[in-house]
PDB file of C-alpha atoms in Angstrom:
ATOM      1  CA  MET X 248      99.134  82.243  64.386  1.00 79.00           C
ATOM      2  CA  ASP X 249     100.401  78.673  64.503  1.00 85.00           C
ATOM      3  CA  THR X 250     100.299  77.535  60.906  1.00 86.00           C
ATOM      4  CA  GLY X 251     101.976  74.171  61.461  1.00 86.00           C
ATOM      5  CA  ILE X 252     105.406  72.849  60.652  1.00 89.00           C
ATOM      6  CA  GLY X 253     104.530  71.437  57.227  1.00 89.00           C
ATOM      7  CA  THR X 254     102.915  74.595  55.877  1.00 93.00           C
ATOM      8  CA  GLY X 255     104.846  76.441  53.147  1.00 93.00           C
ATOM      9  CA  THR X 256     105.667  80.141  53.373  1.00 91.00           C
ATOM     10  CA  GLY X 257     102.854  80.951  50.934  1.00 92.00           C
ATOM     11  CA  GLY X 258     100.405  78.688  52.770  1.00 92.00           C
ATOM     12  CA  ARG X 259     101.234  80.464  56.046  1.00 91.00           C
ATOM     13  CA  ILE X 260     100.305  83.809  54.518  1.00 90.00           C
ATOM     14  CA  LYS X 261      97.172  82.346  52.937  1.00 89.00           C
ATOM     15  CA  ARG X 262      96.018  81.226  56.408  1.00 88.00           C
ATOM     16  CA  VAL X 263      95.858  84.844  57.615  1.00 88.00           C
ATOM     17  CA  GLU X 264      94.127  86.174  54.500  1.00 87.00           C
ATOM     18  CA  ASP X 265      90.842  86.863  56.340  1.00 87.00           C
ATOM     19  CA  TRP X 266      92.608  89.412  58.556  1.00 88.00           C
ATOM     20  CA  LEU X 267      94.195  91.295  55.653  1.00 86.00           C
ATOM     21  CA  ASP X 268      91.081  92.566  53.852  1.00 81.00           C
ATOM     22  CA  GLY X 269      93.020  92.880  50.587  1.00 78.00           C
ATOM     23  CA  GLU X 270      95.237  95.576  52.110  1.00 83.00           C
ATOM     24  CA  GLN X 271      98.979  96.043  51.848  1.00 88.00           C
ATOM     25  CA  PHE X 272     100.929  94.050  54.467  1.00 91.00           C
ATOM     26  CA  MET X 273     104.523  93.210  55.319  1.00 93.00           C
ATOM     27  CA  PRO X 274     105.463  89.600  56.002  1.00 91.00           C
ATOM     28  CA  THR X 275     108.956  88.733  57.225  1.00 91.00           C
ATOM     29  CA  TYR X 276     110.737  85.522  58.032  1.00 88.00           C
ATOM     30  CA  GLY X 277     111.594  86.667  61.554  1.00 86.00           C
ATOM     31  CA  ASP X 278     115.180  85.399  61.377  1.00 89.00           C
ATOM     32  CA  GLY X 279     116.931  88.637  60.501  1.00 90.00           C
ATOM     33  CA  VAL X 280     117.832  91.900  62.201  1.00 94.00           C
ATOM     34  CA  ALA X 281     118.056  95.099  60.180  1.00 95.00           C
ATOM     35  CA  THR X 282     117.799  98.860  60.187  1.00 96.00           C
ATOM     36  CA  VAL X 283     115.304  98.963  57.308  1.00 96.00           C
ATOM     37  CA  ASP X 284     113.323 102.211  57.216  1.00 96.00           C
ATOM     38  CA  PHE X 285     109.852 100.722  56.843  1.00 95.00           C
ATOM     39  CA  ASP X 286     108.236 104.049  55.936  1.00 96.00           C
ATOM     40  CA  LYS X 287     110.659 104.402  52.993  1.00 96.00           C
ATOM     41  CA  LEU X 288     110.106 100.759  52.057  1.00 95.00           C
ATOM     42  CA  VAL X 289     106.333 101.217  51.907  1.00 94.00           C
ATOM     43  CA  ASP X 290     106.644 104.533  50.022  1.00 94.00           C
ATOM     44  CA  PHE X 291     108.969 102.840  47.528  1.00 93.00           C
ATOM     45  CA  ASP X 292     106.494  99.988  47.095  1.00 93.00           C
ATOM     46  CA  LEU X 293     103.617 102.391  46.442  1.00 91.00           C
ATOM     47  CA  SER X 294     105.616 104.383  43.886  1.00 92.00           C
ATOM     48  CA  SER X 295     107.273 101.413  42.124  1.00 89.00           C
ATOM     49  CA  GLY X 296     104.323 100.452  39.964  1.00 83.00           C
ATOM     50  CA  CYS X 297     104.857  96.825  40.970  1.00 78.00           C
ATOM     51  CA  ALA X 298     102.516  94.890  43.212  1.00 75.00           C
ATOM     52  CA  PRO X 299     105.118  93.469  45.620  1.00 90.00           C
ATOM     53  CA  THR X 300     108.503  94.719  46.814  1.00 93.00           C
ATOM     54  CA  VAL X 301     111.302  92.719  48.388  1.00 93.00           C
ATOM     55  CA  THR X 302     114.080  94.292  50.422  1.00 94.00           C
ATOM     56  CA  ALA X 303     117.425  93.686  48.743  1.00 93.00           C
ATOM     57  CA  VAL X 304     120.410  93.501  51.058  1.00 92.00           C
ATOM     58  CA  CYS X 305     124.062  93.122  50.202  1.00 85.00           C
ATOM     59  CA  PRO X 306     125.815  91.460  53.149  1.00 81.00           C
ATOM     60  CA  SER X 307     129.562  91.475  53.433  1.00 71.00           C
ATOM     61  CA  ALA X 308     131.276  88.245  52.559  1.00 68.00           C
ATOM     62  CA  ARG X 309     132.234  85.726  55.241  1.00 67.00           C
ATOM     63  CA  PHE X 310     135.382  84.771  53.389  1.00 62.00           C
ATOM     64  CA  GLY X 311     138.148  86.533  51.529  1.00 64.00           C
ATOM     65  CA  GLY X 312     137.196  87.330  47.967  1.00 65.00           C
ATOM     66  CA  LEU X 313     139.088  87.109  44.736  1.00 66.00           C
ATOM     67  CA  ASN X 314     138.424  88.795  41.410  1.00 68.00           C
ATOM     68  CA  LEU X 315     140.065  86.670  38.741  1.00 73.00           C
ATOM     69  CA  ASP X 316     141.166  87.199  35.175  1.00 71.00           C
ATOM     70  CA  VAL X 317     141.937  83.734  33.820  1.00 66.00           C
ATOM     71  CA  ASP X 318     144.621  82.547  36.297  1.00 65.00           C
ATOM     72  CA  SER X 319     145.607  85.942  37.703  1.00 55.00           C
ATOM     73  CA  VAL X 320     144.175  87.573  40.805  1.00 61.00           C
ATOM     74  CA  VAL X 321     143.015  91.050  39.790  1.00 62.00           C
ATOM     75  CA  ARG X 322     141.856  91.954  43.277  1.00 64.00           C
ATOM     76  CA  PHE X 323     142.205  90.295  46.660  1.00 62.00           C
ATOM     77  CA  GLY X 324     139.990  91.376  49.559  1.00 61.00           C
ATOM     78  CA  GLU X 325     139.840  89.765  52.963  1.00 56.00           C
ATOM     79  CA  LYS X 326     136.173  89.640  53.978  1.00 52.00           C
ATOM     80  CA  ARG X 327     135.346  92.919  52.255  1.00 53.00           C
ATOM     81  CA  PHE X 328     133.704  91.873  49.018  1.00 53.00           C
ATOM     82  CA  SER X 329     129.972  91.662  48.881  1.00 58.00           C
ATOM     83  CA  GLU X 330     128.346  88.399  47.906  1.00 61.00           C
ATOM     84  CA  GLY X 331     125.768  90.317  45.828  1.00 76.00           C
ATOM     85  CA  TRP X 332     122.199  91.403  46.427  1.00 85.00           C
ATOM     86  CA  LEU X 333     119.863  88.931  48.066  1.00 87.00           C
ATOM     87  CA  ASN X 334     116.405  88.803  49.604  1.00 91.00           C
ATOM     88  CA  GLY X 335     116.628  90.380  53.057  1.00 92.00           C
ATOM     89  CA  GLY X 336     113.318  88.914  54.164  1.00 92.00           C
ATOM     90  CA  PHE X 337     111.278  92.116  54.511  1.00 94.00           C
ATOM     91  CA  THR X 338     108.545  92.144  51.870  1.00 93.00           C
ATOM     92  CA  VAL X 339     105.601  94.403  51.054  1.00 94.00           C
ATOM     93  CA  LEU X 340     102.633  92.600  49.506  1.00 92.00           C
ATOM     94  CA  SER X 341      99.114  93.479  48.527  1.00 86.00           C
ATOM     95  CA  GLY X 342      96.365  91.201  49.797  1.00 80.00           C
ATOM     96  CA  THR X 343      95.054  91.081  46.249  1.00 81.00           C
ATOM     97  CA  LEU X 344      98.009  88.854  45.317  1.00 84.00           C
ATOM     98  CA  LEU X 345      96.921  86.051  47.617  1.00 86.00           C
ATOM     99  CA  ASP X 346      94.946  84.411  44.826  1.00 86.00           C
ATOM    100  CA  ARG X 347      98.349  83.261  43.500  1.00 87.00           C
ATOM    101  CA  ILE X 348      98.687  80.989  46.539  1.00 89.00           C
ATOM    102  CA  HIS X 349      96.659  77.823  46.086  1.00 89.00           C
ATOM    103  CA  GLY X 350      97.547  75.390  48.840  1.00 87.00           C
ATOM    104  CA  GLU X 351      99.142  74.778  52.221  1.00 89.00           C
ATOM    105  CA  GLY X 352     102.393  73.624  50.635  1.00 91.00           C
ATOM    106  CA  ASP X 353     102.824  76.639  48.354  1.00 92.00           C
ATOM    107  CA  SER X 354     105.955  78.704  48.692  1.00 91.00           C
ATOM    108  CA  LEU X 355     105.816  82.498  48.743  1.00 91.00           C
ATOM    109  CA  GLU X 356     109.164  82.544  46.980  1.00 91.00           C
ATOM    110  CA  THR X 357     108.729  79.961  44.201  1.00 88.00           C
ATOM    111  CA  ASP X 358     104.955  80.008  43.732  1.00 88.00           C
ATOM    112  CA  MET X 359     104.504  83.795  43.856  1.00 89.00           C
ATOM    113  CA  LEU X 360     107.648  85.926  43.835  1.00 90.00           C
ATOM    114  CA  GLU X 361     109.535  84.029  41.112  1.00 89.00           C
ATOM    115  CA  GLY X 362     106.577  84.300  38.739  1.00 88.00           C
ATOM    116  CA  LEU X 363     106.125  87.985  39.481  1.00 88.00           C
ATOM    117  CA  SER X 364     109.835  88.519  38.897  1.00 90.00           C
ATOM    118  CA  ASP X 365     109.690  86.680  35.563  1.00 89.00           C
ATOM    119  CA  ALA X 366     106.798  88.958  34.555  1.00 87.00           C
ATOM    120  CA  GLY X 367     108.709  92.108  35.581  1.00 88.00           C
ATOM    121  CA  GLU X 368     106.258  92.762  38.406  1.00 88.00           C
ATOM    122  CA  LEU X 369     108.566  92.516  41.440  1.00 92.00           C
ATOM    123  CA  ALA X 370     110.379  95.560  42.799  1.00 92.00           C
ATOM    124  CA  ALA X 371     113.548  95.628  44.904  1.00 93.00           C
ATOM    125  CA  PHE X 372     114.087  98.210  47.640  1.00 94.00           C
ATOM    126  CA  ARG X 373     117.859  98.473  48.132  1.00 94.00           C
ATOM    127  CA  HIS X 374     118.719  98.564  51.817  1.00 95.00           C
ATOM    128  CA  GLU X 375     122.364  99.490  52.303  1.00 92.00           C
ATOM    129  CA  GLY X 376     122.222  99.732  56.081  1.00 93.00           C
ATOM    130  CA  PHE X 377     122.736  97.042  58.683  1.00 94.00           C
ATOM    131  CA  TRP X 378     121.330  93.570  58.017  1.00 94.00           C
ATOM    132  CA  GLN X 379     122.264  90.275  59.607  1.00 93.00           C
ATOM    133  CA  CYS X 380     120.535  86.908  59.466  1.00 92.00           C
ATOM    134  CA  MET X 381     120.288  84.531  62.442  1.00 93.00           C
ATOM    135  CA  ASP X 382     120.497  81.238  60.584  1.00 91.00           C
ATOM    136  CA  THR X 383     123.371  79.613  62.431  1.00 93.00           C
ATOM    137  CA  PRO X 384     124.846  79.590  65.944  1.00 95.00           C
ATOM    138  CA  ARG X 385     127.679  81.723  64.512  1.00 93.00           C
ATOM    139  CA  ASP X 386     125.125  84.357  63.387  1.00 93.00           C
ATOM    140  CA  VAL X 387     123.444  84.345  66.802  1.00 94.00           C
ATOM    141  CA  ARG X 388     126.815  84.786  68.576  1.00 95.00           C
ATOM    142  CA  LEU X 389     127.625  87.722  66.292  1.00 94.00           C
ATOM    143  CA  LEU X 390     124.302  89.412  67.069  1.00 95.00           C
ATOM    144  CA  LEU X 391     124.669  88.733  70.807  1.00 95.00           C
ATOM    145  CA  ASP X 392     128.174  90.209  70.751  1.00 96.00           C
ATOM    146  CA  LEU X 393     126.824  93.309  69.007  1.00 95.00           C
ATOM    147  CA  TRP X 394     123.998  93.580  71.549  1.00 95.00           C
ATOM    148  CA  ASN X 395     126.377  93.130  74.481  1.00 96.00           C
ATOM    149  CA  SER X 396     128.673  95.828  73.064  1.00 95.00           C
ATOM    150  CA  GLY X 397     126.092  98.347  74.232  1.00 92.00           C
ATOM    151  CA  SER X 398     125.534  99.934  70.829  1.00 92.00           C
ATOM    152  CA  PRO X 399     124.030  97.461  68.388  1.00 95.00           C
ATOM    153  CA  PRO X 400     123.314  99.137  65.032  1.00 94.00           C
ATOM    154  CA  TRP X 401     119.611  98.243  65.074  1.00 92.00           C
ATOM    155  CA  LYS X 402     118.812  99.556  68.578  1.00 88.00           C
ATOM    156  CA  SER X 403     116.591 102.631  68.543  1.00 81.00           C
TER     157      SER X 403
END
């Protein structure tokens, strides 16, 4: 569905509400490639006791990392440290949550997920497998190189 350039991520989901019938659904940003096991993600969501679940990913760092203690380097790692858990862009939501989205400009992240997180109602499914975003030309080149290698991690 074309939701328009100026529509927020929450507003985009709100526009398809009539097709959801209040059921569980899985929106994604469409700019990432991963080996997420969607059956396990949905099972985790159903058993978590929380209404929505985000997929937490822990990408490797682009740069060398340092662990510091005052002015001393405790650990040096060249592009091996993780940058921490972040939203991998694969979410499980219940259609019943769409009443939290009020307008075209609403953001799924700030107008829904942040509030649910603050209330302790947002679960995180830890995905430790392959995940790569496609935000920059560098990211796209990396994914193309993996594809052209003949054995990209996400190919099934």
